[in-house]
PDB file of C-alpha atoms in Angstrom:
ATOM      1  CA  MET A 145     -11.236   0.202  53.648  1.00  0.00           C
ATOM      2  CA  GLY A 146     -11.476  -3.335  55.043  1.00  0.00           C
ATOM      3  CA  THR A 147     -10.736  -4.136  58.523  1.00  0.00           C
ATOM      4  CA  PRO A 148      -8.193  -5.406  59.663  1.00  0.00           C
ATOM      5  CA  CYS A 149      -5.695  -3.583  57.607  1.00  0.00           C
ATOM      6  CA  HIS A 150      -3.616  -5.542  55.135  1.00  0.00           C
ATOM      7  CA  PHE A 151      -0.589  -5.046  57.173  1.00  0.00           C
ATOM      8  CA  ALA A 152      -2.095  -6.297  60.298  1.00  0.00           C
ATOM      9  CA  LEU A 153      -2.840  -9.674  58.727  1.00  0.00           C
ATOM     10  CA  PHE A 154       0.909 -10.154  58.440  1.00  0.00           C
ATOM     11  CA  GLU A 155       1.493  -8.720  61.621  1.00  0.00           C
ATOM     12  CA  LEU A 156       3.512  -5.787  60.232  1.00  0.00           C
ATOM     13  CA  GLN A 157       3.403  -2.113  60.614  1.00  0.00           C
ATOM     14  CA  PRO A 158       2.346   0.075  57.889  1.00  0.00           C
ATOM     15  CA  SER A 159       5.475   0.612  55.801  1.00  0.00           C
ATOM     16  CA  PHE A 160       6.624   0.915  52.256  1.00  0.00           C
ATOM     17  CA  ASP A 161       9.758  -0.996  52.816  1.00  0.00           C
ATOM     18  CA  LEU A 162       9.023  -4.695  52.922  1.00  0.00           C
ATOM     19  CA  ASP A 163      10.985  -7.705  52.712  1.00  0.00           C
ATOM     20  CA  LEU A 164       9.128  -9.584  49.947  1.00  0.00           C
ATOM     21  CA  ASP A 165      10.720 -12.934  50.455  1.00  0.00           C
ATOM     22  CA  GLN A 166       9.809 -12.844  54.203  1.00  0.00           C
ATOM     23  CA  LEU A 167       6.281 -11.640  53.139  1.00  0.00           C
ATOM     24  CA  ALA A 168       6.024 -14.625  50.623  1.00  0.00           C
ATOM     25  CA  THR A 169       7.067 -17.005  53.232  1.00  0.00           C
ATOM     26  CA  ARG A 170       4.542 -15.656  55.784  1.00  0.00           C
ATOM     27  CA  TYR A 171       1.712 -15.738  53.280  1.00  0.00           C
ATOM     28  CA  ARG A 172       2.220 -19.322  52.399  1.00  0.00           C
ATOM     29  CA  GLU A 173       2.179 -20.027  56.362  1.00  0.00           C
ATOM     30  CA  LEU A 174      -0.880 -18.047  56.863  1.00  0.00           C
ATOM     31  CA  ALA A 175      -2.677 -19.454  53.732  1.00  0.00           C
ATOM     32  CA  ARG A 176      -2.148 -22.945  54.856  1.00  0.00           C
ATOM     33  CA  GLY A 177      -3.837 -22.212  58.192  1.00  0.00           C
ATOM     34  CA  VAL A 178      -7.072 -21.048  56.506  1.00  0.00           C
ATOM     35  CA  HIS A 179      -6.925 -23.485  53.460  1.00  0.00           C
ATOM     36  CA  PRO A 180     -10.283 -24.878  52.839  1.00  0.00           C
ATOM     37  CA  ASP A 181      -9.020 -28.579  52.805  1.00  0.00           C
ATOM     38  CA  ARG A 182      -8.387 -28.070  56.592  1.00  0.00           C
ATOM     39  CA  PHE A 183     -12.035 -27.379  57.260  1.00  0.00           C
ATOM     40  CA  ALA A 184     -13.516 -30.197  55.190  1.00  0.00           C
ATOM     41  CA  ASP A 185     -15.051 -31.612  58.313  1.00  0.00           C
ATOM     42  CA  ALA A 186     -15.930 -28.277  60.063  1.00  0.00           C
ATOM     43  CA  SER A 187     -19.184 -26.656  60.411  1.00  0.00           C
ATOM     44  CA  GLU A 188     -20.635 -24.496  57.413  1.00  0.00           C
ATOM     45  CA  ARG A 189     -19.855 -21.334  59.521  1.00  0.00           C
ATOM     46  CA  GLU A 190     -16.502 -22.317  59.943  1.00  0.00           C
ATOM     47  CA  GLN A 191     -15.961 -23.224  56.380  1.00  0.00           C
ATOM     48  CA  ARG A 192     -17.362 -19.776  55.318  1.00  0.00           C
ATOM     49  CA  LEU A 193     -15.105 -17.969  57.767  1.00  0.00           C
ATOM     50  CA  ALA A 194     -12.050 -19.815  56.622  1.00  0.00           C
ATOM     51  CA  LEU A 195     -12.998 -18.964  52.940  1.00  0.00           C
ATOM     52  CA  GLU A 196     -13.549 -15.219  53.924  1.00  0.00           C
ATOM     53  CA  GLN A 197     -10.171 -15.377  55.757  1.00  0.00           C
ATOM     54  CA  SER A 198      -8.438 -16.861  52.665  1.00  0.00           C
ATOM     55  CA  ALA A 199      -9.756 -14.323  50.369  1.00  0.00           C
ATOM     56  CA  SER A 200      -8.745 -11.360  52.503  1.00  0.00           C
ATOM     57  CA  LEU A 201      -5.379 -12.637  52.977  1.00  0.00           C
ATOM     58  CA  ASN A 202      -4.907 -13.155  49.218  1.00  0.00           C
ATOM     59  CA  GLU A 203      -6.138  -9.637  48.575  1.00  0.00           C
ATOM     60  CA  ALA A 204      -3.793  -8.219  51.204  1.00  0.00           C
ATOM     61  CA  TYR A 205      -0.787 -10.219  49.745  1.00  0.00           C
ATOM     62  CA  GLN A 206      -1.542  -9.146  46.223  1.00  0.00           C
ATOM     63  CA  THR A 207      -1.663  -5.624  47.457  1.00  0.00           C
ATOM     64  CA  LEU A 208       1.338  -5.529  49.717  1.00  0.00           C
ATOM     65  CA  LYS A 209       3.679  -7.312  47.242  1.00  0.00           C
ATOM     66  CA  SER A 210       3.154  -4.942  44.300  1.00  0.00           C
ATOM     67  CA  PRO A 211       4.946  -1.541  45.005  1.00  0.00           C
ATOM     68  CA  PRO A 212       2.344   0.571  43.126  1.00  0.00           C
ATOM     69  CA  LYS A 213      -0.493  -1.098  44.932  1.00  0.00           C
ATOM     70  CA  ARG A 214       1.132  -0.972  48.351  1.00  0.00           C
ATOM     71  CA  ALA A 215       1.964   2.731  47.729  1.00  0.00           C
ATOM     72  CA  ARG A 216      -1.619   3.523  46.739  1.00  0.00           C
ATOM     73  CA  TYR A 217      -2.893   1.438  49.916  1.00  0.00           C
ATOM     74  CA  LEU A 218      -0.502   3.358  52.213  1.00  0.00           C
ATOM     75  CA  LEU A 219      -1.794   6.708  51.002  1.00  0.00           C
ATOM     76  CA  ALA A 220      -5.324   5.547  51.393  1.00  0.00           C
ATOM     77  CA  LEU A 221      -4.622   4.515  54.849  1.00  0.00           C
ATOM     78  CA  ASN A 222      -2.935   7.878  55.622  1.00  0.00           C
ATOM     79  CA  GLY A 223      -5.622  10.145  53.966  1.00  0.00           C
ATOM     80  CA  GLY A 224      -8.296   8.576  52.048  1.00  0.00           C
ATOM     81  CA  GLU A 225      -8.646   6.308  49.104  1.00  0.00           C
ATOM     82  CA  LEU A 226      -7.235   7.623  45.646  1.00  0.00           C
ATOM     83  CA  PRO A 227      -9.241   6.875  42.408  1.00  0.00           C
ATOM     84  CA  LEU A 228      -7.791   4.180  40.195  1.00  0.00           C
ATOM     85  CA  GLU A 229      -8.877   6.092  37.033  1.00  0.00           C
ATOM     86  CA  VAL A 230      -7.448   9.454  36.818  1.00  0.00           C
ATOM     87  CA  THR A 231      -5.808  11.640  34.186  1.00  0.00           C
ATOM     88  CA  VAL A 232      -2.551  12.649  35.218  1.00  0.00           C
ATOM     89  CA  HIS A 233      -0.673  15.771  33.854  1.00  0.00           C
ATOM     90  CA  ASP A 234       2.978  15.123  34.477  1.00  0.00           C
ATOM     91  CA  PRO A 235       4.488  16.405  31.175  1.00  0.00           C
ATOM     92  CA  GLU A 236       8.141  15.556  31.559  1.00  0.00           C
ATOM     93  CA  PHE A 237       7.389  12.292  32.914  1.00  0.00           C
ATOM     94  CA  LEU A 238       4.805  11.378  30.378  1.00  0.00           C
ATOM     95  CA  LEU A 239       7.272  12.474  27.646  1.00  0.00           C
ATOM     96  CA  GLN A 240       9.731  10.319  28.895  1.00  0.00           C
ATOM     97  CA  GLN A 241       7.117   7.367  29.153  1.00  0.00           C
ATOM     98  CA  MET A 242       6.174   8.012  25.443  1.00  0.00           C
ATOM     99  CA  GLU A 243       9.938   7.748  24.411  1.00  0.00           C
ATOM    100  CA  LEU A 244      10.356   4.562  26.399  1.00  0.00           C
ATOM    101  CA  ARG A 245       7.343   3.091  24.393  1.00  0.00           C
ATOM    102  CA  GLU A 246       8.791   4.265  21.225  1.00  0.00           C
ATOM    103  CA  GLU A 247      12.030   2.444  22.259  1.00  0.00           C
ATOM    104  CA  LEU A 248      10.192  -0.658  22.980  1.00  0.00           C
ATOM    105  CA  GLU A 249       8.418  -0.554  19.591  1.00  0.00           C
ATOM    106  CA  ASP A 250      11.895  -0.236  18.004  1.00  0.00           C
ATOM    107  CA  LEU A 251      13.144  -3.230  19.920  1.00  0.00           C
ATOM    108  CA  GLN A 252      10.111  -5.170  18.879  1.00  0.00           C
ATOM    109  CA  ASP A 253      10.761  -4.318  15.220  1.00  0.00           C
ATOM    110  CA  SER A 254      14.329  -5.377  15.381  1.00  0.00           C
ATOM    111  CA  ALA A 255      13.845  -8.385  17.539  1.00  0.00           C
ATOM    112  CA  ASP A 256      16.811  -7.196  19.751  1.00  0.00           C
ATOM    113  CA  LEU A 257      16.680  -9.505  22.798  1.00  0.00           C
ATOM    114  CA  ASN A 258      19.933  -7.880  24.064  1.00  0.00           C
ATOM    115  CA  GLY A 259      18.386  -4.703  23.788  1.00  0.00           C
ATOM    116  CA  VAL A 260      15.360  -5.760  25.720  1.00  0.00           C
ATOM    117  CA  ALA A 261      17.716  -6.969  28.474  1.00  0.00           C
ATOM    118  CA  VAL A 262      19.280  -3.665  28.720  1.00  0.00           C
ATOM    119  CA  PHE A 263      15.919  -1.944  28.605  1.00  0.00           C
ATOM    120  CA  LYS A 264      14.739  -4.000  31.449  1.00  0.00           C
ATOM    121  CA  ARG A 265      17.880  -3.190  33.511  1.00  0.00           C
ATOM    122  CA  ARG A 266      17.318   0.630  33.138  1.00  0.00           C
ATOM    123  CA  LEU A 267      13.477   0.190  33.960  1.00  0.00           C
ATOM    124  CA  LYS A 268      14.351  -1.757  37.125  1.00  0.00           C
ATOM    125  CA  ALA A 269      16.755   0.960  37.999  1.00  0.00           C
ATOM    126  CA  ALA A 270      13.994   3.750  37.465  1.00  0.00           C
ATOM    127  CA  GLN A 271      11.548   1.772  39.549  1.00  0.00           C
ATOM    128  CA  ASP A 272      14.038   1.287  42.395  1.00  0.00           C
ATOM    129  CA  GLU A 273      14.804   5.041  42.497  1.00  0.00           C
ATOM    130  CA  LEU A 274      10.960   5.748  42.306  1.00  0.00           C
ATOM    131  CA  ASN A 275      10.288   3.308  45.420  1.00  0.00           C
ATOM    132  CA  GLN A 276      13.141   4.926  47.437  1.00  0.00           C
ATOM    133  CA  SER A 277      11.855   8.458  46.677  1.00  0.00           C
ATOM    134  CA  PHE A 278       8.252   7.247  47.780  1.00  0.00           C
ATOM    135  CA  ALA A 279       9.574   5.519  50.940  1.00  0.00           C
ATOM    136  CA  ALA A 280      11.254   8.611  52.053  1.00  0.00           C
ATOM    137  CA  CYS A 281       7.857  10.768  51.639  1.00  0.00           C
ATOM    138  CA  TRP A 282       4.644   8.867  51.801  1.00  0.00           C
ATOM    139  CA  ASN A 283       4.539   9.379  55.629  1.00  0.00           C
ATOM    140  CA  ASP A 284       4.874  13.023  55.588  1.00  0.00           C
ATOM    141  CA  ALA A 285       1.690  14.854  55.269  1.00  0.00           C
ATOM    142  CA  ALA A 286       3.389  18.039  53.829  1.00  0.00           C
ATOM    143  CA  GLN A 287       4.673  15.939  50.993  1.00  0.00           C
ATOM    144  CA  ARG A 288       1.429  14.106  50.126  1.00  0.00           C
ATOM    145  CA  GLU A 289       1.128  15.710  46.764  1.00  0.00           C
ATOM    146  CA  ARG A 290       4.679  14.516  45.777  1.00  0.00           C
ATOM    147  CA  ALA A 291       3.893  11.019  47.132  1.00  0.00           C
ATOM    148  CA  GLU A 292       0.832  10.848  44.954  1.00  0.00           C
ATOM    149  CA  ARG A 293       2.751  11.763  41.968  1.00  0.00           C
ATOM    150  CA  LEU A 294       5.371   9.181  42.578  1.00  0.00           C
ATOM    151  CA  MET A 295       2.673   6.587  43.186  1.00  0.00           C
ATOM    152  CA  ARG A 296       1.126   7.423  39.900  1.00  0.00           C
ATOM    153  CA  ARG A 297       4.652   7.032  38.268  1.00  0.00           C
ATOM    154  CA  MET A 298       4.901   3.808  39.814  1.00  0.00           C
ATOM    155  CA  GLN A 299       1.702   2.531  38.195  1.00  0.00           C
ATOM    156  CA  PHE A 300       3.176   3.693  34.632  1.00  0.00           C
ATOM    157  CA  LEU A 301       6.342   1.788  35.154  1.00  0.00           C
ATOM    158  CA  ASP A 302       4.462  -1.196  36.371  1.00  0.00           C
ATOM    159  CA  LYS A 303       2.493  -1.210  33.254  1.00  0.00           C
ATOM    160  CA  LEU A 304       5.731  -0.824  31.211  1.00  0.00           C
ATOM    161  CA  THR A 305       7.063  -3.661  32.990  1.00  0.00           C
ATOM    162  CA  TYR A 306       4.090  -5.793  31.840  1.00  0.00           C
ATOM    163  CA  GLU A 307       4.585  -4.643  28.308  1.00  0.00           C
ATOM    164  CA  VAL A 308       8.316  -5.634  28.339  1.00  0.00           C
ATOM    165  CA  ARG A 309       7.201  -9.140  29.642  1.00  0.00           C
ATOM    166  CA  GLN A 310       4.671  -9.375  26.679  1.00  0.00           C
ATOM    167  CA  LEU A 311       7.383  -8.530  24.317  1.00  0.00           C
ATOM    168  CA  GLU A 312       9.707 -11.002  25.618  1.00  0.00           C
ATOM    169  CA  GLU A 313       7.048 -13.685  25.279  1.00  0.00           C
ATOM    170  CA  ARG A 314       6.734 -12.838  21.692  1.00  0.00           C
ATOM    171  CA  LEU A 315      10.202 -12.628  20.880  1.00  0.00           C
ATOM    172  CA  ASP A 316      10.537 -15.963  22.627  1.00  0.00           C
ATOM    173  CA  ASP A 317       8.197 -17.741  20.162  1.00  0.00           C
TER     174      ASP A 317
ATOM    175  CA  MET B 213     -13.530  -7.447  24.913  1.00  0.00           C
ATOM    176  CA  ALA B 214     -15.562  -6.924  21.994  1.00  0.00           C
ATOM    177  CA  TYR B 215     -14.812  -3.757  20.258  1.00  0.00           C
ATOM    178  CA  SER B 216     -17.469  -1.755  18.316  1.00  0.00           C
ATOM    179  CA  GLU B 217     -16.833  -1.541  14.561  1.00  0.00           C
ATOM    180  CA  LYS B 218     -15.909   2.180  14.881  1.00  0.00           C
ATOM    181  CA  VAL B 219     -13.195   1.390  17.363  1.00  0.00           C
ATOM    182  CA  ILE B 220     -11.843  -1.105  15.119  1.00  0.00           C
ATOM    183  CA  ASP B 221     -11.878   1.092  12.286  1.00  0.00           C
ATOM    184  CA  HIS B 222     -10.051   3.896  14.104  1.00  0.00           C
ATOM    185  CA  TYR B 223      -7.595   1.272  15.663  1.00  0.00           C
ATOM    186  CA  GLU B 224      -6.708  -0.324  12.245  1.00  0.00           C
ATOM    187  CA  ASN B 225      -6.775   3.115  10.356  1.00  0.00           C
ATOM    188  CA  PRO B 226      -5.858   5.721  12.818  1.00  0.00           C
ATOM    189  CA  ARG B 227      -6.491   9.156  11.492  1.00  0.00           C
ATOM    190  CA  ASN B 228      -3.933  11.911  12.053  1.00  0.00           C
ATOM    191  CA  VAL B 229      -1.219  10.044  13.716  1.00  0.00           C
ATOM    192  CA  GLY B 230       1.950  12.034  14.156  1.00  0.00           C
ATOM    193  CA  LYS B 231       4.044  14.619  15.707  1.00  0.00           C
ATOM    194  CA  MET B 232       4.121  18.330  15.411  1.00  0.00           C
ATOM    195  CA  ASP B 233       6.929  20.653  16.568  1.00  0.00           C
ATOM    196  CA  ALA B 234       5.876  21.449  20.198  1.00  0.00           C
ATOM    197  CA  GLU B 235       7.995  24.516  20.047  1.00  0.00           C
ATOM    198  CA  ASP B 236       6.189  26.030  17.226  1.00  0.00           C
ATOM    199  CA  PRO B 237       4.096  29.044  18.621  1.00  0.00           C
ATOM    200  CA  ASP B 238       1.262  28.038  16.610  1.00  0.00           C
ATOM    201  CA  VAL B 239       1.073  24.487  17.974  1.00  0.00           C
ATOM    202  CA  GLY B 240      -0.639  23.344  21.306  1.00  0.00           C
ATOM    203  CA  THR B 241       0.413  20.168  22.813  1.00  0.00           C
ATOM    204  CA  GLY B 242      -1.578  18.237  25.353  1.00  0.00           C
ATOM    205  CA  MET B 243       0.176  15.358  27.219  1.00  0.00           C
ATOM    206  CA  VAL B 244      -1.968  13.248  29.588  1.00  0.00           C
ATOM    207  CA  GLY B 245      -1.897   9.709  30.875  1.00  0.00           C
ATOM    208  CA  ALA B 246      -3.882   7.256  32.781  1.00  0.00           C
ATOM    209  CA  PRO B 247      -1.720   5.605  35.262  1.00  0.00           C
ATOM    210  CA  ALA B 248      -3.943   2.496  36.076  1.00  0.00           C
ATOM    211  CA  CYS B 249      -3.722   1.272  32.604  1.00  0.00           C
ATOM    212  CA  GLY B 250      -0.395   2.976  31.669  1.00  0.00           C
ATOM    213  CA  ASP B 251      -1.930   4.842  28.703  1.00  0.00           C
ATOM    214  CA  VAL B 252       0.153   7.794  27.434  1.00  0.00           C
ATOM    215  CA  MET B 253      -1.788  10.152  24.896  1.00  0.00           C
ATOM    216  CA  ARG B 254      -0.449  13.277  23.137  1.00  0.00           C
ATOM    217  CA  LEU B 255      -2.628  15.369  21.197  1.00  0.00           C
ATOM    218  CA  GLN B 256      -1.395  18.615  19.206  1.00  0.00           C
ATOM    219  CA  ILE B 257      -3.083  21.073  17.373  1.00  0.00           C
ATOM    220  CA  LYS B 258      -1.900  23.813  14.863  1.00  0.00           C
ATOM    221  CA  VAL B 259      -3.994  27.018  14.923  1.00  0.00           C
ATOM    222  CA  ASN B 260      -4.106  29.473  11.929  1.00  0.00           C
ATOM    223  CA  ASP B 261      -4.332  33.340  12.204  1.00  0.00           C
ATOM    224  CA  ALA B 262      -8.174  33.121  12.106  1.00  0.00           C
ATOM    225  CA  GLY B 263      -8.021  31.098  15.288  1.00  0.00           C
ATOM    226  CA  ILE B 264      -9.182  27.939  13.614  1.00  0.00           C
ATOM    227  CA  ILE B 265      -7.563  24.577  14.193  1.00  0.00           C
ATOM    228  CA  GLU B 266      -6.199  23.709  10.827  1.00  0.00           C
ATOM    229  CA  ASP B 267      -4.298  20.487  11.769  1.00  0.00           C
ATOM    230  CA  ALA B 268      -4.329  17.951  14.607  1.00  0.00           C
ATOM    231  CA  LYS B 269      -2.137  15.051  15.239  1.00  0.00           C
ATOM    232  CA  PHE B 270      -1.957  12.375  18.010  1.00  0.00           C
ATOM    233  CA  LYS B 271       0.028   9.577  19.299  1.00  0.00           C
ATOM    234  CA  THR B 272      -1.341   7.310  21.781  1.00  0.00           C
ATOM    235  CA  TYR B 273       0.132   4.147  23.542  1.00  0.00           C
ATOM    236  CA  GLY B 274      -2.830   2.403  25.108  1.00  0.00           C
ATOM    237  CA  CYS B 275      -5.690   0.218  24.413  1.00  0.00           C
ATOM    238  CA  GLY B 276      -7.878   0.062  21.193  1.00  0.00           C
ATOM    239  CA  SER B 277     -10.477   2.391  22.862  1.00  0.00           C
ATOM    240  CA  ALA B 278      -7.910   4.978  23.911  1.00  0.00           C
ATOM    241  CA  ILE B 279      -6.363   5.035  20.298  1.00  0.00           C
ATOM    242  CA  ALA B 280      -9.898   5.336  18.801  1.00  0.00           C
ATOM    243  CA  SER B 281     -10.900   8.127  21.184  1.00  0.00           C
ATOM    244  CA  SER B 282      -7.859  10.290  20.344  1.00  0.00           C
ATOM    245  CA  SER B 283      -8.072   9.336  16.775  1.00  0.00           C
ATOM    246  CA  LEU B 284     -11.735  10.558  16.616  1.00  0.00           C
ATOM    247  CA  ALA B 285     -10.941  13.715  18.837  1.00  0.00           C
ATOM    248  CA  THR B 286      -8.483  14.765  16.183  1.00  0.00           C
ATOM    249  CA  GLU B 287     -10.958  14.415  13.254  1.00  0.00           C
ATOM    250  CA  TRP B 288     -13.527  16.351  15.060  1.00  0.00           C
ATOM    251  CA  MET B 289     -11.133  19.171  16.176  1.00  0.00           C
ATOM    252  CA  LYS B 290      -9.984  20.002  12.683  1.00  0.00           C
ATOM    253  CA  GLY B 291     -11.716  23.090  11.198  1.00  0.00           C
ATOM    254  CA  LYS B 292     -13.235  24.158  14.854  1.00  0.00           C
ATOM    255  CA  THR B 293     -12.227  27.203  16.786  1.00  0.00           C
ATOM    256  CA  LEU B 294     -10.378  26.672  20.037  1.00  0.00           C
ATOM    257  CA  ASP B 295     -13.632  27.522  21.811  1.00  0.00           C
ATOM    258  CA  GLU B 296     -15.718  25.058  19.791  1.00  0.00           C
ATOM    259  CA  ALA B 297     -13.119  22.430  20.261  1.00  0.00           C
ATOM    260  CA  GLU B 298     -13.246  22.745  24.069  1.00  0.00           C
ATOM    261  CA  THR B 299     -16.861  21.847  24.059  1.00  0.00           C
ATOM    262  CA  ILE B 300     -16.198  18.370  22.671  1.00  0.00           C
ATOM    263  CA  LYS B 301     -17.262  15.936  25.586  1.00  0.00           C
ATOM    264  CA  ASN B 302     -16.132  12.747  26.365  1.00  0.00           C
ATOM    265  CA  THR B 303     -19.705  11.439  26.294  1.00  0.00           C
ATOM    266  CA  GLN B 304     -19.904  12.301  22.692  1.00  0.00           C
ATOM    267  CA  LEU B 305     -16.742  10.343  21.711  1.00  0.00           C
ATOM    268  CA  ALA B 306     -17.909   7.494  23.798  1.00  0.00           C
ATOM    269  CA  GLU B 307     -21.291   7.725  21.964  1.00  0.00           C
ATOM    270  CA  GLU B 308     -19.806   7.826  18.706  1.00  0.00           C
ATOM    271  CA  LEU B 309     -17.436   4.891  19.423  1.00  0.00           C
ATOM    272  CA  ALA B 310     -20.082   2.824  21.398  1.00  0.00           C
ATOM    273  CA  LEU B 311     -17.540   2.553  24.111  1.00  0.00           C
ATOM    274  CA  PRO B 312     -18.557   0.028  26.958  1.00  0.00           C
ATOM    275  CA  PRO B 313     -18.697   1.353  30.435  1.00  0.00           C
ATOM    276  CA  VAL B 314     -15.257  -0.080  31.261  1.00  0.00           C
ATOM    277  CA  LYS B 315     -13.644   2.044  28.698  1.00  0.00           C
ATOM    278  CA  ILE B 316     -15.387   5.263  29.262  1.00  0.00           C
ATOM    279  CA  HIS B 317     -12.318   6.608  31.025  1.00  0.00           C
ATOM    280  CA  CYS B 318     -10.503   6.394  27.653  1.00  0.00           C
ATOM    281  CA  SER B 319     -12.825   8.910  26.132  1.00  0.00           C
ATOM    282  CA  VAL B 320     -12.250  10.953  29.230  1.00  0.00           C
ATOM    283  CA  LEU B 321      -8.591  10.792  28.695  1.00  0.00           C
ATOM    284  CA  ALA B 322      -9.046  12.153  25.305  1.00  0.00           C
ATOM    285  CA  GLU B 323     -11.299  15.056  26.252  1.00  0.00           C
ATOM    286  CA  ASP B 324      -8.716  15.824  28.825  1.00  0.00           C
ATOM    287  CA  ALA B 325      -5.966  15.863  26.055  1.00  0.00           C
ATOM    288  CA  ILE B 326      -8.083  18.234  24.056  1.00  0.00           C
ATOM    289  CA  LYS B 327      -8.411  20.710  26.926  1.00  0.00           C
ATOM    290  CA  ALA B 328      -4.733  20.444  27.716  1.00  0.00           C
ATOM    291  CA  ALA B 329      -3.745  21.077  24.054  1.00  0.00           C
ATOM    292  CA  VAL B 330      -5.959  24.149  23.909  1.00  0.00           C
ATOM    293  CA  ARG B 331      -4.712  25.384  27.170  1.00  0.00           C
ATOM    294  CA  ASP B 332      -1.150  24.866  26.199  1.00  0.00           C
ATOM    295  CA  TYR B 333      -1.830  26.960  22.860  1.00  0.00           C
ATOM    296  CA  LYS B 334      -3.632  29.690  24.814  1.00  0.00           C
ATOM    297  CA  GLN B 335      -0.778  29.930  27.397  1.00  0.00           C
ATOM    298  CA  LYS B 336       1.792  30.303  24.409  1.00  0.00           C
ATOM    299  CA  LYS B 337      -0.176  33.085  22.994  1.00  0.00           C
ATOM    300  CA  GLY B 338      -0.732  34.969  26.356  1.00  0.00           C
ATOM    301  CA  LEU B 339      -4.479  34.400  26.035  1.00  0.00           C
ATOM    302  CA  ILE B 340      -4.760  32.945  29.495  1.00  0.00           C
TER     303      ILE B 340
END
């Protein structure tokens, strides 16, 4: 785990609930401060420092703005890093995922843009619900297992969101 | 990513894609997922009275390597006993398909799916 923590870079306390607009504004301000252009005339050491700061800032921002990445990061802060590549056995949820993928295939076959819009709304609602559940339990050591399961589910839904975007692009062409 | 010929073959002509009745007492279902890439894999086996896997089906949403790994797994399981099927290792799948290191986890997922399907069947039959 790099120091200082991603949240500290933004002068925030570790928390799952974040104002993403505020985070983006703060990121732009901070990024300006360490932009390489500002250090064109500085010493080599200062330039290198600025570059490092810029990279950690970017990494922190990418992690914090994504709910599953933020969730995984919070769990790592609380009790050790969780592997990225794992096999999950979460039968009901996985069955649901499979059905959603099948639905998405059907939407692709029928080129149903309205259907895609409805699908997106349902997906967003499921993500909001998942985020709320995670926010309520991640900081409770007794619910660690549940928080991990919810984080993994977020990762699946994140990937599904990506698939939906891909489909939209294909249908737009 | 350059896929090996075997991966492409399984990807373009997947063997044994399909679904069995998960409620059938002779069917074992393994459902596994890889959250980071969002892959979902369902592998099912139908076992006859002699304890031989007489049929296997799969459905995988994921990359070419995940599809090829599960396709190959169903091919290899057919005709085997449960114990034999359980000895199939991800390294064998990965080697046969010439998976690159970054795709090894796809074969791990397939091995985990085999184990989950066998476990589900054994649980149904009260064997474990």
